GROMACS .gro file of C-alpha atoms in nm:
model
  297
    1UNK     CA    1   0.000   0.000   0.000
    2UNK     CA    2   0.122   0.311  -0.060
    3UNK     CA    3   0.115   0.628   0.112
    4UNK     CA    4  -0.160   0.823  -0.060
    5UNK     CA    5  -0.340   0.462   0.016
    6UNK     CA    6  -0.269   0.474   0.362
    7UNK     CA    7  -0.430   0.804   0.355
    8UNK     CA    8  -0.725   0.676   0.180
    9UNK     CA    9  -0.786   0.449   0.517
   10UNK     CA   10  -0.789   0.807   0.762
   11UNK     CA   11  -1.067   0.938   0.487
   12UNK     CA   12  -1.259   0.630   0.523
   13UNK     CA   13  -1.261   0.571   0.845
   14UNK     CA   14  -1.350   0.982   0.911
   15UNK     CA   15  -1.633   0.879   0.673
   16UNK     CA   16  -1.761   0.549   0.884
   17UNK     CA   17  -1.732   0.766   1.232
   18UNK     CA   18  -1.979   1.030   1.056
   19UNK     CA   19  -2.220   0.730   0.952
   20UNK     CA   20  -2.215   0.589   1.256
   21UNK     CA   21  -2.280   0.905   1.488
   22UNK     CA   22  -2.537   0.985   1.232
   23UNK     CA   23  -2.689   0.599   1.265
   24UNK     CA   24  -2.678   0.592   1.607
   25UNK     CA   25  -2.884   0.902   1.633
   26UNK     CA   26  -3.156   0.784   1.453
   27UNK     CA   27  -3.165   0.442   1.696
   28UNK     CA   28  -3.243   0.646   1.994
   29UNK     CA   29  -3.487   0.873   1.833
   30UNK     CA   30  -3.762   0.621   1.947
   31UNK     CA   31  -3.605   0.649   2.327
   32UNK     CA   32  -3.588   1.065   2.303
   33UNK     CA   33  -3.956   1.094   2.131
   34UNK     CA   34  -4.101   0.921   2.458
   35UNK     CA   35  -4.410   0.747   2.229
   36UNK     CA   36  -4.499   0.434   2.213
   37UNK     CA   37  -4.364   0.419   1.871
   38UNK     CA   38  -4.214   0.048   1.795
   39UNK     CA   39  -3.893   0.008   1.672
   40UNK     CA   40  -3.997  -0.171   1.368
   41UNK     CA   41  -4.249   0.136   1.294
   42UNK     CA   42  -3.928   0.398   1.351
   43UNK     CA   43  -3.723   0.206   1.095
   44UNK     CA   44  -3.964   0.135   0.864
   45UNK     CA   45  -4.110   0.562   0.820
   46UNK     CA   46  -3.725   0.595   0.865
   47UNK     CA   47  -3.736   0.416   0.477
   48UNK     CA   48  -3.990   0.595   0.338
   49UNK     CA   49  -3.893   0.915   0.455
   50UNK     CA   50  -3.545   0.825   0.267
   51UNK     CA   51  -3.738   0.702  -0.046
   52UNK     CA   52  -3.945   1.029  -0.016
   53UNK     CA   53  -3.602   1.235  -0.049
   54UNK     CA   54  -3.423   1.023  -0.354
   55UNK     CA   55  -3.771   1.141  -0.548
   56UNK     CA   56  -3.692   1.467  -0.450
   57UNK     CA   57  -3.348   1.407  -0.576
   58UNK     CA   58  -3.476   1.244  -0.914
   59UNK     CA   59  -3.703   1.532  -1.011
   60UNK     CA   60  -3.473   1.747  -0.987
   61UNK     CA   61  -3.131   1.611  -1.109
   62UNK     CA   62  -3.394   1.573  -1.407
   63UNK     CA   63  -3.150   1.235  -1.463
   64UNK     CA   64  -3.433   0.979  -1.421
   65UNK     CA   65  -3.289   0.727  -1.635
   66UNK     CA   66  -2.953   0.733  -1.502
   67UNK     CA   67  -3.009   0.706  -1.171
   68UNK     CA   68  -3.274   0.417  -1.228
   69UNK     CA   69  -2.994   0.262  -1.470
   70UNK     CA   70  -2.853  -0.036  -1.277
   71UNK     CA   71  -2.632  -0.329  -1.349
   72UNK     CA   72  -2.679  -0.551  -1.046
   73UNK     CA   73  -3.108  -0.489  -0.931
   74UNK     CA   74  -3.119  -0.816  -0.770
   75UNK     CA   75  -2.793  -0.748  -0.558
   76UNK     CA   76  -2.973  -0.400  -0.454
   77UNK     CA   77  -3.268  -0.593  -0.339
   78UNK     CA   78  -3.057  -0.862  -0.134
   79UNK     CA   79  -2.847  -0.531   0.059
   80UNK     CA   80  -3.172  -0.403   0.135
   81UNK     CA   81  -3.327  -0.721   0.268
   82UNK     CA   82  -2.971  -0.821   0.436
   83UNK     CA   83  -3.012  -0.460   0.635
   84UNK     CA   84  -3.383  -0.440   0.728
   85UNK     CA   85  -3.384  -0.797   0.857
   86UNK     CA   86  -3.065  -0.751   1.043
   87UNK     CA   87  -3.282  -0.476   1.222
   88UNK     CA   88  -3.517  -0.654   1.247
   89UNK     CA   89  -3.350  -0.919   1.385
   90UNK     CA   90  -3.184  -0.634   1.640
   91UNK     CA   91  -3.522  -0.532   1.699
   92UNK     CA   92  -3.688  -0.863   1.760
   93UNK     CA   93  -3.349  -1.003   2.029
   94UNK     CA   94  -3.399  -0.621   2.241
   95UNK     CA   95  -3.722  -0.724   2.342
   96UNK     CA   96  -3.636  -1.084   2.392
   97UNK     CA   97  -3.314  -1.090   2.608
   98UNK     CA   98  -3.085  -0.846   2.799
   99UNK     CA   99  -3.052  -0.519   2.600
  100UNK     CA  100  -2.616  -0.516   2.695
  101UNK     CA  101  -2.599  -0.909   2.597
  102UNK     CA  102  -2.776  -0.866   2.279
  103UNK     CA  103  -2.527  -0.582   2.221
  104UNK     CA  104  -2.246  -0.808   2.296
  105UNK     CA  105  -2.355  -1.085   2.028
  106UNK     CA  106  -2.442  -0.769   1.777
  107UNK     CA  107  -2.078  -0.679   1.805
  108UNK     CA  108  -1.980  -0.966   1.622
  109UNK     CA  109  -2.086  -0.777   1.291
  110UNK     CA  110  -1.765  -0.594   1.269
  111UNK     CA  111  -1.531  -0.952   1.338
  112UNK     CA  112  -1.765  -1.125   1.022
  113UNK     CA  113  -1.730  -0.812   0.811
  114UNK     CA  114  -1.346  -0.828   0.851
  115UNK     CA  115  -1.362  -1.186   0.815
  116UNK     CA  116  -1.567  -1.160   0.516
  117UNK     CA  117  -1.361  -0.897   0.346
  118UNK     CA  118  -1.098  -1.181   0.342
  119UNK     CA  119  -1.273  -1.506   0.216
  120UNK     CA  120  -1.534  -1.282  -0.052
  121UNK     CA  121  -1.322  -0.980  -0.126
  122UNK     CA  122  -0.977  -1.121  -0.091
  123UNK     CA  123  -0.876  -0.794   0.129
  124UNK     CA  124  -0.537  -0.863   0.235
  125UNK     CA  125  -0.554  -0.806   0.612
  126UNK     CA  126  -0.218  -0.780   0.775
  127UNK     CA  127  -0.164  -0.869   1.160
  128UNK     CA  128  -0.144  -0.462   1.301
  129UNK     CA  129  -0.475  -0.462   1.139
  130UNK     CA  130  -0.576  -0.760   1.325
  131UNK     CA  131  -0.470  -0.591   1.660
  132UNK     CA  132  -0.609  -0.299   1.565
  133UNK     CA  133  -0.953  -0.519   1.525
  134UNK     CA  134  -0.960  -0.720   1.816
  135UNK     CA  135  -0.819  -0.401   2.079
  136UNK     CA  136  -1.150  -0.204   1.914
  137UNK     CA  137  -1.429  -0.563   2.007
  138UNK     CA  138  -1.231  -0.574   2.317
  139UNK     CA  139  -1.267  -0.217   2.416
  140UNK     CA  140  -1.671  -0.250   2.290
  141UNK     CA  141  -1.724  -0.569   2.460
  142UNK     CA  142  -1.549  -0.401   2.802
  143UNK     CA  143  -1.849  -0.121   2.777
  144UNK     CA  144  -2.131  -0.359   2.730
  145UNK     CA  145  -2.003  -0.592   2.983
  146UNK     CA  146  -1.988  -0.281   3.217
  147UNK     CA  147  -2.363  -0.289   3.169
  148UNK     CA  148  -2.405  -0.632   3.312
  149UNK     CA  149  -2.432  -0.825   2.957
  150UNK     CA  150  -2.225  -1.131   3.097
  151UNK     CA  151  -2.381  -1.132   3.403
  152UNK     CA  152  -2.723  -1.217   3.388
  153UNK     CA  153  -2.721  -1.497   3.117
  154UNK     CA  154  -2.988  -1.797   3.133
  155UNK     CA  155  -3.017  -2.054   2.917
  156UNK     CA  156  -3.408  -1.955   2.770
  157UNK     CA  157  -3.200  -1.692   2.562
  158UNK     CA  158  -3.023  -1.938   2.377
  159UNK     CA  159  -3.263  -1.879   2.089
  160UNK     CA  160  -3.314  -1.515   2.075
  161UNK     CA  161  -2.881  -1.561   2.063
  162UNK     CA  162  -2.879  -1.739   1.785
  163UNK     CA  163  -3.094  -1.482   1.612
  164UNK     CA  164  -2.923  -1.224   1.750
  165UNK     CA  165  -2.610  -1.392   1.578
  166UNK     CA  166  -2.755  -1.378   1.201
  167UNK     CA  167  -2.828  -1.055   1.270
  168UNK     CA  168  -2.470  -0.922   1.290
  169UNK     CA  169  -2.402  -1.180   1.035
  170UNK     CA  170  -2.636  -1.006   0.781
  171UNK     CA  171  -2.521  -0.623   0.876
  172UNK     CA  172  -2.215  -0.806   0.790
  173UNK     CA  173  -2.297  -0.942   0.431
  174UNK     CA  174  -2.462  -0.600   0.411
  175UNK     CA  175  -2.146  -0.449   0.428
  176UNK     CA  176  -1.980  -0.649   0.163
  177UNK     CA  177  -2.236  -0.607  -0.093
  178UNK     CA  178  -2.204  -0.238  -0.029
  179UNK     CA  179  -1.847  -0.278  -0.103
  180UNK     CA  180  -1.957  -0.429  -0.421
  181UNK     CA  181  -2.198  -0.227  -0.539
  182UNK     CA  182  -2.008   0.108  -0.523
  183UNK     CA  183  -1.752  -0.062  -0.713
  184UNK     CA  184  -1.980  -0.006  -1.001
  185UNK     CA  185  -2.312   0.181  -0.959
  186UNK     CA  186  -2.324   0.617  -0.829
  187UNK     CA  187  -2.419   0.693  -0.512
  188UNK     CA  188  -2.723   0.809  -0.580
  189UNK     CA  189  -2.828   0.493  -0.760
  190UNK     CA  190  -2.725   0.267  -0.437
  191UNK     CA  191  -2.900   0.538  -0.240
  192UNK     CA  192  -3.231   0.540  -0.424
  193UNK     CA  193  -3.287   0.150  -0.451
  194UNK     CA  194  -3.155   0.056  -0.084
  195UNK     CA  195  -3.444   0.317   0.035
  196UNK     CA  196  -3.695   0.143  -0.241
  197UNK     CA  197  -3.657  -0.173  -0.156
  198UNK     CA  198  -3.632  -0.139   0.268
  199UNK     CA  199  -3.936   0.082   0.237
  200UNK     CA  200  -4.132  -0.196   0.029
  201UNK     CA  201  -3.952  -0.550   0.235
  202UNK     CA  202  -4.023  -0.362   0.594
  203UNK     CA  203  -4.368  -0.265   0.522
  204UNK     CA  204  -4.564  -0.560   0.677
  205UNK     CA  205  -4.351  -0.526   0.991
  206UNK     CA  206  -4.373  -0.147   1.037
  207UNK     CA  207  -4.736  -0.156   0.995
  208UNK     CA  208  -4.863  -0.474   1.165
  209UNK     CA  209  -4.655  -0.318   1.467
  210UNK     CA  210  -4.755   0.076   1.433
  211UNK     CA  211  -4.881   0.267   1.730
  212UNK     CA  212  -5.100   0.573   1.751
  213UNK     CA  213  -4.854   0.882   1.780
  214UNK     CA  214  -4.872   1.262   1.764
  215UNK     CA  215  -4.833   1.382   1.406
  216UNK     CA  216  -4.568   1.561   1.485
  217UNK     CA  217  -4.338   1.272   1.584
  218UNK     CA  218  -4.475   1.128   1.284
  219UNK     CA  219  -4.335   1.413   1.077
  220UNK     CA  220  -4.030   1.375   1.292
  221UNK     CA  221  -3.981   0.994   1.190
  222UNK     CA  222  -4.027   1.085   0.853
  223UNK     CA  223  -3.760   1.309   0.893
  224UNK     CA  224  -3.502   1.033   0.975
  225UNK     CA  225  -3.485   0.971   0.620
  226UNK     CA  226  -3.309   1.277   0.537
  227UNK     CA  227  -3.054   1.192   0.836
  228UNK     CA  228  -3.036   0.843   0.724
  229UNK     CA  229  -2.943   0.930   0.341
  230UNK     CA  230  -2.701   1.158   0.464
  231UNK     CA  231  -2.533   0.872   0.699
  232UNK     CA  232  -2.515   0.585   0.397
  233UNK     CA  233  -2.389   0.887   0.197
  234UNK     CA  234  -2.131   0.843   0.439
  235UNK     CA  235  -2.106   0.489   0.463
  236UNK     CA  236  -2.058   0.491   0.105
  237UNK     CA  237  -1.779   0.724   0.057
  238UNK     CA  238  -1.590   0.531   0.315
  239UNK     CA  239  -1.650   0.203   0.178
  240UNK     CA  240  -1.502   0.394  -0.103
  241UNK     CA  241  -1.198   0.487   0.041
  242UNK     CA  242  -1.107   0.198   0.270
  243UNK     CA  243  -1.163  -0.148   0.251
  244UNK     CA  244  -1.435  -0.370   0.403
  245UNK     CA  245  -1.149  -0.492   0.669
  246UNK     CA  246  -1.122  -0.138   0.767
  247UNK     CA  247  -1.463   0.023   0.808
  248UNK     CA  248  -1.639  -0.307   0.963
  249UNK     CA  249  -1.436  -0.263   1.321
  250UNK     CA  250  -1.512   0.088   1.272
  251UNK     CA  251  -1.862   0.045   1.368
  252UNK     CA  252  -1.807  -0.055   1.694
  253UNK     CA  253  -1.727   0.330   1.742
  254UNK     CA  254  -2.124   0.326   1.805
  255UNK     CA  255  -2.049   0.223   2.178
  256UNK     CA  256  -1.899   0.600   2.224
  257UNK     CA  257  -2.204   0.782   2.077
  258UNK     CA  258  -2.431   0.534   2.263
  259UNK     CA  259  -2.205   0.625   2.625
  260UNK     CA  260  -2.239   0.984   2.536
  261UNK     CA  261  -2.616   1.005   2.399
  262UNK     CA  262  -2.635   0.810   2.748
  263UNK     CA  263  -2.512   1.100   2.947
  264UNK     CA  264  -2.656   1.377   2.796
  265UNK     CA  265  -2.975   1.294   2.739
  266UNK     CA  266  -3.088   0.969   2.962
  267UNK     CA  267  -2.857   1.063   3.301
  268UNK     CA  268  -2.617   0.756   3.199
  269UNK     CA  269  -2.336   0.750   3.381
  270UNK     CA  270  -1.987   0.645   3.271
  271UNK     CA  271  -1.807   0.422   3.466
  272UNK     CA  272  -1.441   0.338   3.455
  273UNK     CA  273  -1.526  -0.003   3.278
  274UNK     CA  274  -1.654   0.212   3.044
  275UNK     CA  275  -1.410   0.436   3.006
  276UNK     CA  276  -1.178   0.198   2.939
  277UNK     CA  277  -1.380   0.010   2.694
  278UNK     CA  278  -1.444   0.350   2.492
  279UNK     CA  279  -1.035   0.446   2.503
  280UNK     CA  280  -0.972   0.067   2.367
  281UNK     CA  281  -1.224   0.140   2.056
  282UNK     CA  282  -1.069   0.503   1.978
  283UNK     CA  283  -0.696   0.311   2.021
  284UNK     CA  284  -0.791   0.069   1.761
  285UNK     CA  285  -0.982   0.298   1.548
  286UNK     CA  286  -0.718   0.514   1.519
  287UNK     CA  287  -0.456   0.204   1.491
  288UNK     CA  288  -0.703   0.155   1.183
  289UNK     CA  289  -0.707   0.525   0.999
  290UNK     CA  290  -0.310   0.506   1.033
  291UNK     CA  291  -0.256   0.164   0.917
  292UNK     CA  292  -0.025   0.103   0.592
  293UNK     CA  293   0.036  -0.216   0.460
  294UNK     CA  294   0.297  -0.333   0.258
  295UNK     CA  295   0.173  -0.511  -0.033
  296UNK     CA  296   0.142  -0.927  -0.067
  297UNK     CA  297   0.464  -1.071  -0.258
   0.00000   0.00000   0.00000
């Protein structure tokens, strides 16, 4: 790798922080509201509030037919389902088991996007990036264990694990197939169908689960969609710039916004687990941004 490459990594991983900060907002929007709101109803108006805005941005790029133009539709339709059911899946194991050991098992996403990047991408993934890796789901795993997700396990959550484990394994494959796609397609074109097809896949779930709420929460769901285009503009840029290897472990970076969305807005405190646990996942983050390889003889 050379060095402009091993600037490319910094860029992409600035890139994954934003969509993750931006991400993580839009997760405790349902918690901040105070409705009733389900989760499954947030995500899913989250969707069409993002379809909503690439309509916007068709009519008036006036480029209909080259947005629409697309090589691979049936590997924008499997993204889509890959991310909505992983939420779902998220969704279905928070109300199901421990909130911190379904966190724990999420985590795993990052590990099987790295591990992924290897076997489907062929990403060459060098041992400081290993470190870098496992000090970032060390640190992560230090925070939610701080929040008692080892400590209270019982064998009737065997099953929601499991599910909790496809989960992270299909934000995972997400990830990959993002990598692919913006090999090829524009931005906007990954952005338009991924909000197309997660409106249409997650409509059964968003409305068999909706609750009565004020309209203007409604509005304000809506309104996630705007966020949430912004964020996988972000995600895409840095899947641009770095590799799969690089941005998955990034993700875990979602433990400091959750700590800090904590405190400010829910009286959270940190503890020193925590604290430790949070420096661990900015260590390897940054271990990651900096990393340059030396290319495979």
């Amino acid at each position: 790798m050379t060095r402009s490459q091993g600037a490319s990594n910094l860029s992409g991983v600035l890139w994954a922080l934003a969509g993750v900060g931006l991400f993580a907002f839009i997760y405790v929007s349902g918690r901040l509201s105070g409705t009733e709101a389900s989760a499954l109803q947030i995500i899913w108006l989250r969707y069409v509030g993002g379809f909503a805005t690439m309509v916007v941005a068709l009519l008036v790029r006036r480029d209909i037919v080259g947005i629409l133009s697309t090589t691979q539709p049936f590997l924008h339709a499997c993204r889509a389902a890959a991310g909505g059911f992983g939420g779902v899946a998220a969704v279905f194991v928070a109300g199901n088991m421990p909130v911190a050991s379904a966190s724990a098992i999420g985590l795993l996403d990052g590990l099987f996007t790295v591990l992924l990047g290897l076997i489907v991408l062929r990403e060459y993934v060098p041992l400081r990036q290993w470190l870098a890796t496992i000090a970032s789901l060390a640190g992560a795993m230090t925070v939610v264990g701080a929040q008692g997700a080892f400590s209270n396990w019982d064998v009737e959550y065997t099953g929601p694990a499991l599910i909790a484990l496809a989960g992270a394994m299909l934000i995972a494959i997400e990830s990959i197939m993002i990598k692919t796609l913006v090999r090829t397609e524009a931005a906007l074109t990954v952005l338009f169908y991924v909000n197309l097809f997660g409106s249409m896949i997650l409509a059964w779930l968003g409305i068999s689960s909706w609750q009565t709420i004020p309209f203007q929460w409604l509005f304000a769901f809506l309104m996630l969609g705007p966020v949430a285009i912004l964020a996988q503009c972000c995600n895409i840029n840095a899947f641009r710039q770095a590799n799969a290897s690089v941005v998955g472990p990034i993700r875990y970076a979602w433990i400091i916004y959750g700590s800090v969305f904590g405190a400010l807005f829910f009286d959270e405190s940190i503890t020193l687990p925590m604290g430790i646990g949070v420096c661990l996942v900015l260590f390897g983050g940054g271990c990651l941004a900096f990393l340059r390889n030396r290319p495979r003889l």
